[in-house]
mmCIF file of C-alpha atoms in Angstrom:
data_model
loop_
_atom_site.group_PDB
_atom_site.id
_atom_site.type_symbol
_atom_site.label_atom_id
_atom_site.label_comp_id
_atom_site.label_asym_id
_atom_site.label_seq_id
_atom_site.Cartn_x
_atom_site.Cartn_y
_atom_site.Cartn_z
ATOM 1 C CA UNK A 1 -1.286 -0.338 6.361
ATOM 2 C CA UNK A 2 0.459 1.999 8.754
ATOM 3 C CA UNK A 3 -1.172 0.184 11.410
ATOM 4 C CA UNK A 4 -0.183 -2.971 10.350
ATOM 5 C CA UNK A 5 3.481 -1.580 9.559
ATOM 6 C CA UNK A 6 3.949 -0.573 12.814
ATOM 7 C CA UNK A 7 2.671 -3.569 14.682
ATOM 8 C CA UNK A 8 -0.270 -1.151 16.895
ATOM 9 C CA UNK A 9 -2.741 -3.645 16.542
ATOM 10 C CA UNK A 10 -6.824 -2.798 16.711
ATOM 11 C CA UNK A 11 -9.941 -3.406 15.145
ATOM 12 C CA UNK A 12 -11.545 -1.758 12.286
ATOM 13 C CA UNK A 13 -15.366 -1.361 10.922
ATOM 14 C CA UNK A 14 -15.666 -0.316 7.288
ATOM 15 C CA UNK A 15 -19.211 1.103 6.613
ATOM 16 C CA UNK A 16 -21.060 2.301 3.426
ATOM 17 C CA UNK A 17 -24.114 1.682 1.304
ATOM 18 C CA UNK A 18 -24.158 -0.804 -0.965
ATOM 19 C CA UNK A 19 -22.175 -0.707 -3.999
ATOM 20 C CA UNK A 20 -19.446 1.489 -2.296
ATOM 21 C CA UNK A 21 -16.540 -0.867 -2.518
ATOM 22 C CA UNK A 22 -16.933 -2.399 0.386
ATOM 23 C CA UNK A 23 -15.664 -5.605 -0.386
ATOM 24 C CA UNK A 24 -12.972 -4.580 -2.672
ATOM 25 C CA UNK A 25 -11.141 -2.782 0.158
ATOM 26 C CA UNK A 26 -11.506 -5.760 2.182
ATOM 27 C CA UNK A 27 -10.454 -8.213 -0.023
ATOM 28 C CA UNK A 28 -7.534 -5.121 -0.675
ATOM 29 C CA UNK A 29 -6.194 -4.869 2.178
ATOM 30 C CA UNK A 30 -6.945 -9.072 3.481
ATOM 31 C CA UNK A 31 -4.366 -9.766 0.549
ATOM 32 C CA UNK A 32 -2.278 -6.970 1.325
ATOM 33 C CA UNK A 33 -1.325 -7.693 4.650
ATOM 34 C CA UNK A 34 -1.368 -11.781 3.610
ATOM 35 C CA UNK A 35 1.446 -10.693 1.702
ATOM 36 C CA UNK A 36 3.714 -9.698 4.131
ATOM 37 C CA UNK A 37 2.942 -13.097 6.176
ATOM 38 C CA UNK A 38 0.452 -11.568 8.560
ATOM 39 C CA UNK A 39 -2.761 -13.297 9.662
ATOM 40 C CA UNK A 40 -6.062 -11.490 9.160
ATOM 41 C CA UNK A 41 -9.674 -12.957 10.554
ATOM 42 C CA UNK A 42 -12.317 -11.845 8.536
ATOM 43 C CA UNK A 43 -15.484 -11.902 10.201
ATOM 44 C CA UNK A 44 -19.006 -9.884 9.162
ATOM 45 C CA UNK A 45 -22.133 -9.324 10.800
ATOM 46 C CA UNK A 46 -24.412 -11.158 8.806
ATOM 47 C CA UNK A 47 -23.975 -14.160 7.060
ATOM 48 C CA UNK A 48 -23.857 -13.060 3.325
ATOM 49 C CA UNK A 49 -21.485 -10.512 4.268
ATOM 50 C CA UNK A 50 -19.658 -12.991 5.197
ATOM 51 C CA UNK A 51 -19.901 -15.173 1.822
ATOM 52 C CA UNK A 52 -18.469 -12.241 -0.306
ATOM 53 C CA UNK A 53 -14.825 -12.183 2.758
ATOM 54 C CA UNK A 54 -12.272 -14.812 1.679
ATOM 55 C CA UNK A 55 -12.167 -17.120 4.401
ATOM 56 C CA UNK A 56 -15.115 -14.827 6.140
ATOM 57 C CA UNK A 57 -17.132 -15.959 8.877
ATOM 58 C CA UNK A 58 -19.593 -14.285 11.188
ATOM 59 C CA UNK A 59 -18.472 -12.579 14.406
ATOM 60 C CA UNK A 60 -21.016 -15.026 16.002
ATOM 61 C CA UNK A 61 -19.849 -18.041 14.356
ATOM 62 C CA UNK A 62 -15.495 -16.961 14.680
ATOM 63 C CA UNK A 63 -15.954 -15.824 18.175
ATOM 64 C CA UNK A 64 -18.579 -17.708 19.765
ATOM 65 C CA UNK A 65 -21.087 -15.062 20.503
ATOM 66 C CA UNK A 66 -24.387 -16.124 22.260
ATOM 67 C CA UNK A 67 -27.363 -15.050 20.051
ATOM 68 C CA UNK A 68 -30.511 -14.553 22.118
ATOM 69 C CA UNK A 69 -33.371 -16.977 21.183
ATOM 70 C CA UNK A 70 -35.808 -14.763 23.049
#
């Protein structure tokens, strides 16, 4: 929240195994900095990732990424 206090900007990756929390510090901290009128894009590598993100989308899908076909 510092980060977000202080206006510095940046990306973050959260990372665990499954059944670590994952999603409850996302959806955490997504609501958390809602709160103080702040926008938040939350975007996931895969698509059920994405499913379990309020208003998640895949970093392919949100930013356009080319996916190889090869």
């Amino acid at each position: 929240m510092h980060v977000v206090d202080t206006n510095s900007g940046g990306m973050f990756f959260l990372y665990g195994h499954g059944g670590t929390s994952k999603t409850f510090m996302w959806r955490t901290l997504t609501a958390a900095i809602h709160s103080t009128g702040n926008i938040v894009l939350a975007v996931a590598s895969s698509g059920i990732a994405s499913l379990l993100l309020p208003g998640g989308r895949t970093a392919h899908s949100k930013f356009a990424i080319p996916v190889p076909t090869e």
